[in-house]
Amino acid sequence: MALAGVQVLELAGLAPAPFCGMILADFGAKVIRVDKAKSSVASDTMARGKRSIALDLKCPGGVSVLKKLCKQSDVLIEPFRHGVMENLGLGPDVLLKENPQLIYARLTGFGQSGKFARAAGHDINYVSLSGLLSKLGRKHEEPTFPLNLLADFAGGSYICALGIVMSLFERTRSGQGQVIDSSMVEGAAYLGSFVYKTQNTGIWSQPRGENLLDGGAPFYSTYTTSEGKYMAVGAIEPQFYKELLKGLDLDPSDLPSQMSFTDWPKLKKIFTERFLEKTQEQWCEVFDGTDACVTPVLTFDNVAAHPHNKERGSFVCNDEGEVSPRPAPVLSRTPAIPAMGRDPFLGENTYEILSENGFSAKEISDLQASGAIASNKPKSQL
Ligand SMILES: C[C@H](CCC[C@@H](C)[C@H]1CC[C@H]2[C@@H]3[C@H](O)C[C@@H]4C[C@H](O)CC[C@]4(C)[C@H]3C[C@H](O)[C@]12C)C(=O)SCCNC(=O)CCNC(=O)[C@H](O)C(C)(C)COP(=O)(O)OP(=O)(O)OC[C@H]1O[C@@H](n2cnc3c(N)ncnc32)[C@H](O)[C@@H]1OP(=O)(O)O
C-alpha cells in the first residue's frame, strides 16, 4: 500500500483526527492511537486498521513513553486546542528536537494562533467562521449546516491528511520533518475557494437559496417522488437541461427560459408536480443511462446495493456486518486495503506496541505499576 512503512501516532480525539488517522491506516500506514490510560470509553468510531496504546500523559512516565514513540515515528497527529501539548511538555519544539524528521500535525478548529486559538468549538463554529455557512441554506431559512462534514472531515481530516502526505513527500528531499497547523476554519474556507473566487461572476448575486447552486435553480435541486422518496437533479448545461425536460415529458416551448431566474419559482412548481407523478424506481427507469443528470437520492439502507455502486465495490462490509465506504481514491498499483476486523479496545495493544518500539519487559511492567500505561490484556501479551 502507498503508505506502508509509515508509523503514525494519533492522540485520541473526537472526530477529525480519528478520520485523518483512518485515512492513513486505510492506505497502509501503521497507525497507533494513543488513548487515555484512565478512560474507559473510546469515542473513536473511525478506528479501522488502528491499534491502541493507553498512556497517562499527566504523569512523567507516560510523557517519556510518548517521547520515545515519537522518536521512532514518522507522524504525530494531535487534536487538542492550542497550548495543551505545550502544557504536557510535548510541544513541537521538544519533539522535533528529539526527532527532526517528525511530522507534527496539529489538527484544531481555530489554528495555533489568533484570538480563538484556545477556545472550545465544534464543526458548526468552524464553518461559521469560514464564511461558508452564510452561503448554505434554503430561501428565507436560517443557514443550514451539512451535518458535521464540512469542517470536521473535509476541511479538517482530509486537509490535514493532505498536509501529512505532502510533508512526507517533501521529507524525502530535505530529510526534515515539520509542523502542520491545520485549522478547520481555514481548511473549510479553502475548500470553499470556488465560492469565494466566483463571487464576481453573478452566480451568487441573489439572496441565499435563490442562486444557481444553492437550491434556487429548478434544474439543480431535489424533488419528492410519488411515494415520498427523492430525486436529485443537476441539469445545468443546456444540452443536459434539454434531456431533463424530455424525461419529464415537458415541452420547452411551454416553459420560461432556463436561465430566467425570476421564473425559477414557477418552473420549480412545474417540476415538483411532475416528479410527484412517478415513484423513484419509475424515474430511474426514465433517466438512468441518459445525460439528464438525474439520480435517485439513495439512503444508507440501499446505497451499497445500487447497481453502479455494487459494480464498482464502492462500499465494504466488515467482519461485524458494518457497511461503510471503500477508501477513496482508488490507486491502480497500490490501492488501499481497509482492515475488516473490529476496532481495538482502549489499550488493547499497549504491550505489543511498546515492545515493538524497544521497551523491555521490565520497563513495561514498571510503567504498568506506576500507572503510566494501561492495557486491556495485561498478562496475555507480556
Ligand atoms: C461535532 C463534532 C463532535 C462530534 C463528536 C461525536 C461524534 C462524539 C462525541 C461523544 C461520542 C460518543 C461517546 O463517546 C459515547 C459512545 C462511545 C462509543 O465508543 C461510540 C458511541 C458513542 C455514543 C460516541 C459516539 C460519537 O463518537 C460521539 C457522539 C466536532 O466538531 S469534533 C471537533 C471538535 N474540535 C476539535 O477537535 C478542535 C480541537 N480540539 C478542541 O478544541 C478541544 O479538544 C475540544 C474538542 C473543544 C475538547 O476540549 P477539551 O477541553 O475536552 O479538551 P482539550 O482542551 O483539547 O484537552 C484535552 C485534555 O485531555 C488531556 N489528555 C489528552 N490525552 C491524554 C492522555 N493520554 N492522558 C492524560 N491526559 C490526556 C490533555 O492534557 C488535556 O488536559 P487539560 O484540559 O488539563 O489541559
PDB file of C-alpha atoms in Angstrom, residues 90-212:
ATOM      1  CA  LEU A  90       5.122  17.676  24.348  1.00  0.00           C
ATOM      2  CA  GLY A  91       5.177  20.780  22.177  1.00  0.00           C
ATOM      3  CA  PRO A  92       6.725  20.712  18.715  1.00  0.00           C
ATOM      4  CA  ASP A  93       9.969  22.332  19.874  1.00  0.00           C
ATOM      5  CA  VAL A  94      10.570  19.457  22.255  1.00  0.00           C
ATOM      6  CA  LEU A  95       9.556  16.615  19.956  1.00  0.00           C
ATOM      7  CA  LEU A  96      11.191  17.927  16.784  1.00  0.00           C
ATOM      8  CA  LYS A  97      14.426  18.494  18.666  1.00  0.00           C
ATOM      9  CA  GLU A  98      14.422  14.824  19.603  1.00  0.00           C
ATOM     10  CA  ASN A  99      13.312  13.673  16.137  1.00  0.00           C
ATOM     11  CA  PRO A 100      13.927  16.332  13.460  1.00  0.00           C
ATOM     12  CA  GLN A 101      12.220  14.085  10.906  1.00  0.00           C
ATOM     13  CA  LEU A 102       8.923  14.035  12.770  1.00  0.00           C
ATOM     14  CA  ILE A 103       5.865  15.443  11.030  1.00  0.00           C
ATOM     15  CA  TYR A 104       3.891  17.081  13.798  1.00  0.00           C
ATOM     16  CA  ALA A 105       0.288  17.567  12.642  1.00  0.00           C
ATOM     17  CA  ARG A 106      -1.852  19.850  14.776  1.00  0.00           C
ATOM     18  CA  LEU A 107      -5.492  19.414  13.811  1.00  0.00           C
ATOM     19  CA  THR A 108      -7.557  22.065  15.536  1.00  0.00           C
ATOM     20  CA  GLY A 109     -10.605  24.189  14.931  1.00  0.00           C
ATOM     21  CA  PHE A 110      -9.115  27.651  15.115  1.00  0.00           C
ATOM     22  CA  GLY A 111      -5.416  27.033  14.486  1.00  0.00           C
ATOM     23  CA  GLN A 112      -2.367  27.678  16.634  1.00  0.00           C
ATOM     24  CA  SER A 113      -2.677  31.459  16.845  1.00  0.00           C
ATOM     25  CA  GLY A 114      -5.317  34.146  16.901  1.00  0.00           C
ATOM     26  CA  LYS A 115      -7.976  35.240  19.342  1.00  0.00           C
ATOM     27  CA  PHE A 116      -9.865  31.912  19.307  1.00  0.00           C
ATOM     28  CA  ALA A 117      -6.847  29.568  19.397  1.00  0.00           C
ATOM     29  CA  ARG A 118      -7.606  28.405  22.913  1.00  0.00           C
ATOM     30  CA  ALA A 119     -11.402  28.396  22.620  1.00  0.00           C
ATOM     31  CA  ALA A 120     -13.597  25.307  22.515  1.00  0.00           C
ATOM     32  CA  GLY A 121     -15.620  24.769  19.363  1.00  0.00           C
ATOM     33  CA  HIS A 122     -17.172  22.250  17.009  1.00  0.00           C
ATOM     34  CA  ASP A 123     -17.730  21.876  13.303  1.00  0.00           C
ATOM     35  CA  ILE A 124     -20.616  24.339  13.147  1.00  0.00           C
ATOM     36  CA  ASN A 125     -18.467  27.066  14.725  1.00  0.00           C
ATOM     37  CA  TYR A 126     -15.610  26.487  12.307  1.00  0.00           C
ATOM     38  CA  VAL A 127     -17.905  26.525   9.256  1.00  0.00           C
ATOM     39  CA  SER A 128     -19.482  29.722  10.524  1.00  0.00           C
ATOM     40  CA  LEU A 129     -16.093  31.390  10.877  1.00  0.00           C
ATOM     41  CA  SER A 130     -15.035  30.212   7.410  1.00  0.00           C
ATOM     42  CA  GLY A 131     -17.751  32.384   5.846  1.00  0.00           C
ATOM     43  CA  LEU A 132     -19.280  29.380   4.114  1.00  0.00           C
ATOM     44  CA  LEU A 133     -22.176  28.836   6.498  1.00  0.00           C
ATOM     45  CA  SER A 134     -23.640  32.149   5.368  1.00  0.00           C
ATOM     46  CA  LYS A 135     -23.988  30.648   1.880  1.00  0.00           C
ATOM     47  CA  LEU A 136     -25.657  27.397   2.881  1.00  0.00           C
ATOM     48  CA  GLY A 137     -29.381  27.022   3.310  1.00  0.00           C
ATOM     49  CA  ARG A 138     -32.759  27.337   1.728  1.00  0.00           C
ATOM     50  CA  LYS A 139     -34.532  30.543   0.843  1.00  0.00           C
ATOM     51  CA  HIS A 140     -35.864  32.501   3.857  1.00  0.00           C
ATOM     52  CA  GLU A 141     -34.396  29.937   6.273  1.00  0.00           C
ATOM     53  CA  GLU A 142     -31.521  30.121   8.724  1.00  0.00           C
ATOM     54  CA  PRO A 143     -28.157  28.912   7.441  1.00  0.00           C
ATOM     55  CA  THR A 144     -28.120  25.099   7.237  1.00  0.00           C
ATOM     56  CA  PHE A 145     -25.008  23.098   8.004  1.00  0.00           C
ATOM     57  CA  PRO A 146     -24.245  19.893   6.117  1.00  0.00           C
ATOM     58  CA  LEU A 147     -24.057  17.628   9.200  1.00  0.00           C
ATOM     59  CA  ASN A 148     -20.514  17.959  10.566  1.00  0.00           C
ATOM     60  CA  LEU A 149     -18.942  17.076   7.237  1.00  0.00           C
ATOM     61  CA  LEU A 150     -17.532  20.330   6.024  1.00  0.00           C
ATOM     62  CA  ALA A 151     -15.137  21.423   8.772  1.00  0.00           C
ATOM     63  CA  ASP A 152     -14.532  18.257  10.771  1.00  0.00           C
ATOM     64  CA  PHE A 153     -13.897  15.930   7.891  1.00  0.00           C
ATOM     65  CA  ALA A 154     -13.361  17.814   4.630  1.00  0.00           C
ATOM     66  CA  GLY A 155     -11.621  20.911   5.962  1.00  0.00           C
ATOM     67  CA  GLY A 156     -10.166  19.001   8.920  1.00  0.00           C
ATOM     68  CA  SER A 157      -9.318  15.326   8.422  1.00  0.00           C
ATOM     69  CA  TYR A 158      -8.776  15.425   4.680  1.00  0.00           C
ATOM     70  CA  ILE A 159      -6.842  18.661   4.523  1.00  0.00           C
ATOM     71  CA  CYS A 160      -4.674  17.506   7.415  1.00  0.00           C
ATOM     72  CA  ALA A 161      -4.059  14.135   5.731  1.00  0.00           C
ATOM     73  CA  LEU A 162      -3.037  16.023   2.606  1.00  0.00           C
ATOM     74  CA  GLY A 163      -0.648  18.156   4.669  1.00  0.00           C
ATOM     75  CA  ILE A 164       0.842  14.994   6.152  1.00  0.00           C
ATOM     76  CA  VAL A 165       1.317  13.312   2.790  1.00  0.00           C
ATOM     77  CA  MET A 166       2.838  16.487   1.303  1.00  0.00           C
ATOM     78  CA  SER A 167       5.202  16.728   4.267  1.00  0.00           C
ATOM     79  CA  LEU A 168       6.186  13.082   3.926  1.00  0.00           C
ATOM     80  CA  PHE A 169       6.917  13.719   0.252  1.00  0.00           C
ATOM     81  CA  GLU A 170       8.948  16.847   0.999  1.00  0.00           C
ATOM     82  CA  ARG A 171      10.868  14.968   3.684  1.00  0.00           C
ATOM     83  CA  THR A 172      12.172  12.538   1.054  1.00  0.00           C
ATOM     84  CA  ARG A 173      14.117  15.529  -0.370  1.00  0.00           C
ATOM     85  CA  SER A 174      15.011  17.547   2.726  1.00  0.00           C
ATOM     86  CA  GLY A 175      15.237  14.782   5.307  1.00  0.00           C
ATOM     87  CA  GLN A 176      13.359  17.090   7.671  1.00  0.00           C
ATOM     88  CA  GLY A 177      10.030  16.985   9.415  1.00  0.00           C
ATOM     89  CA  GLN A 178       7.802  19.992  10.027  1.00  0.00           C
ATOM     90  CA  VAL A 179       4.814  21.284  11.963  1.00  0.00           C
ATOM     91  CA  ILE A 180       1.402  21.310  10.292  1.00  0.00           C
ATOM     92  CA  ASP A 181      -1.012  23.937  11.598  1.00  0.00           C
ATOM     93  CA  SER A 182      -4.288  22.524  10.250  1.00  0.00           C
ATOM     94  CA  SER A 183      -7.152  24.809  11.206  1.00  0.00           C
ATOM     95  CA  MET A 184     -10.608  23.568  10.313  1.00  0.00           C
ATOM     96  CA  VAL A 185     -11.807  27.131   9.765  1.00  0.00           C
ATOM     97  CA  GLU A 186      -9.130  27.621   7.140  1.00  0.00           C
ATOM     98  CA  GLY A 187      -9.490  24.097   5.735  1.00  0.00           C
ATOM     99  CA  ALA A 188     -13.209  24.628   5.211  1.00  0.00           C
ATOM    100  CA  ALA A 189     -12.664  28.109   3.754  1.00  0.00           C
ATOM    101  CA  TYR A 190     -10.023  26.733   1.385  1.00  0.00           C
ATOM    102  CA  LEU A 191     -12.438  24.070   0.189  1.00  0.00           C
ATOM    103  CA  GLY A 192     -14.813  26.937  -0.469  1.00  0.00           C
ATOM    104  CA  SER A 193     -12.351  28.629  -2.827  1.00  0.00           C
ATOM    105  CA  PHE A 194     -14.745  28.113  -5.729  1.00  0.00           C
ATOM    106  CA  VAL A 195     -17.450  30.041  -3.912  1.00  0.00           C
ATOM    107  CA  TYR A 196     -15.021  32.795  -2.951  1.00  0.00           C
ATOM    108  CA  LYS A 197     -13.472  33.052  -6.365  1.00  0.00           C
ATOM    109  CA  THR A 198     -16.786  33.121  -8.262  1.00  0.00           C
ATOM    110  CA  GLN A 199     -18.268  35.987  -6.280  1.00  0.00           C
ATOM    111  CA  ASN A 200     -17.928  38.393  -9.202  1.00  0.00           C
ATOM    112  CA  THR A 201     -19.399  36.097 -11.823  1.00  0.00           C
ATOM    113  CA  GLY A 202     -23.030  36.776 -10.942  1.00  0.00           C
ATOM    114  CA  ILE A 203     -23.849  33.216  -9.960  1.00  0.00           C
ATOM    115  CA  TRP A 204     -24.251  34.249  -6.311  1.00  0.00           C
ATOM    116  CA  SER A 205     -25.962  37.586  -6.967  1.00  0.00           C
ATOM    117  CA  GLN A 206     -29.279  36.574  -5.349  1.00  0.00           C
ATOM    118  CA  PRO A 207     -30.014  36.070  -1.649  1.00  0.00           C
ATOM    119  CA  ARG A 208     -29.154  32.710  -0.081  1.00  0.00           C
ATOM    120  CA  GLY A 209     -31.213  29.849  -1.519  1.00  0.00           C
ATOM    121  CA  GLU A 210     -32.106  31.685  -4.724  1.00  0.00           C
ATOM    122  CA  ASN A 211     -28.959  31.064  -6.767  1.00  0.00           C
ATOM    123  CA  LEU A 212     -27.771  28.550  -9.321  1.00  0.00           C
TER     124      LEU A 212
END
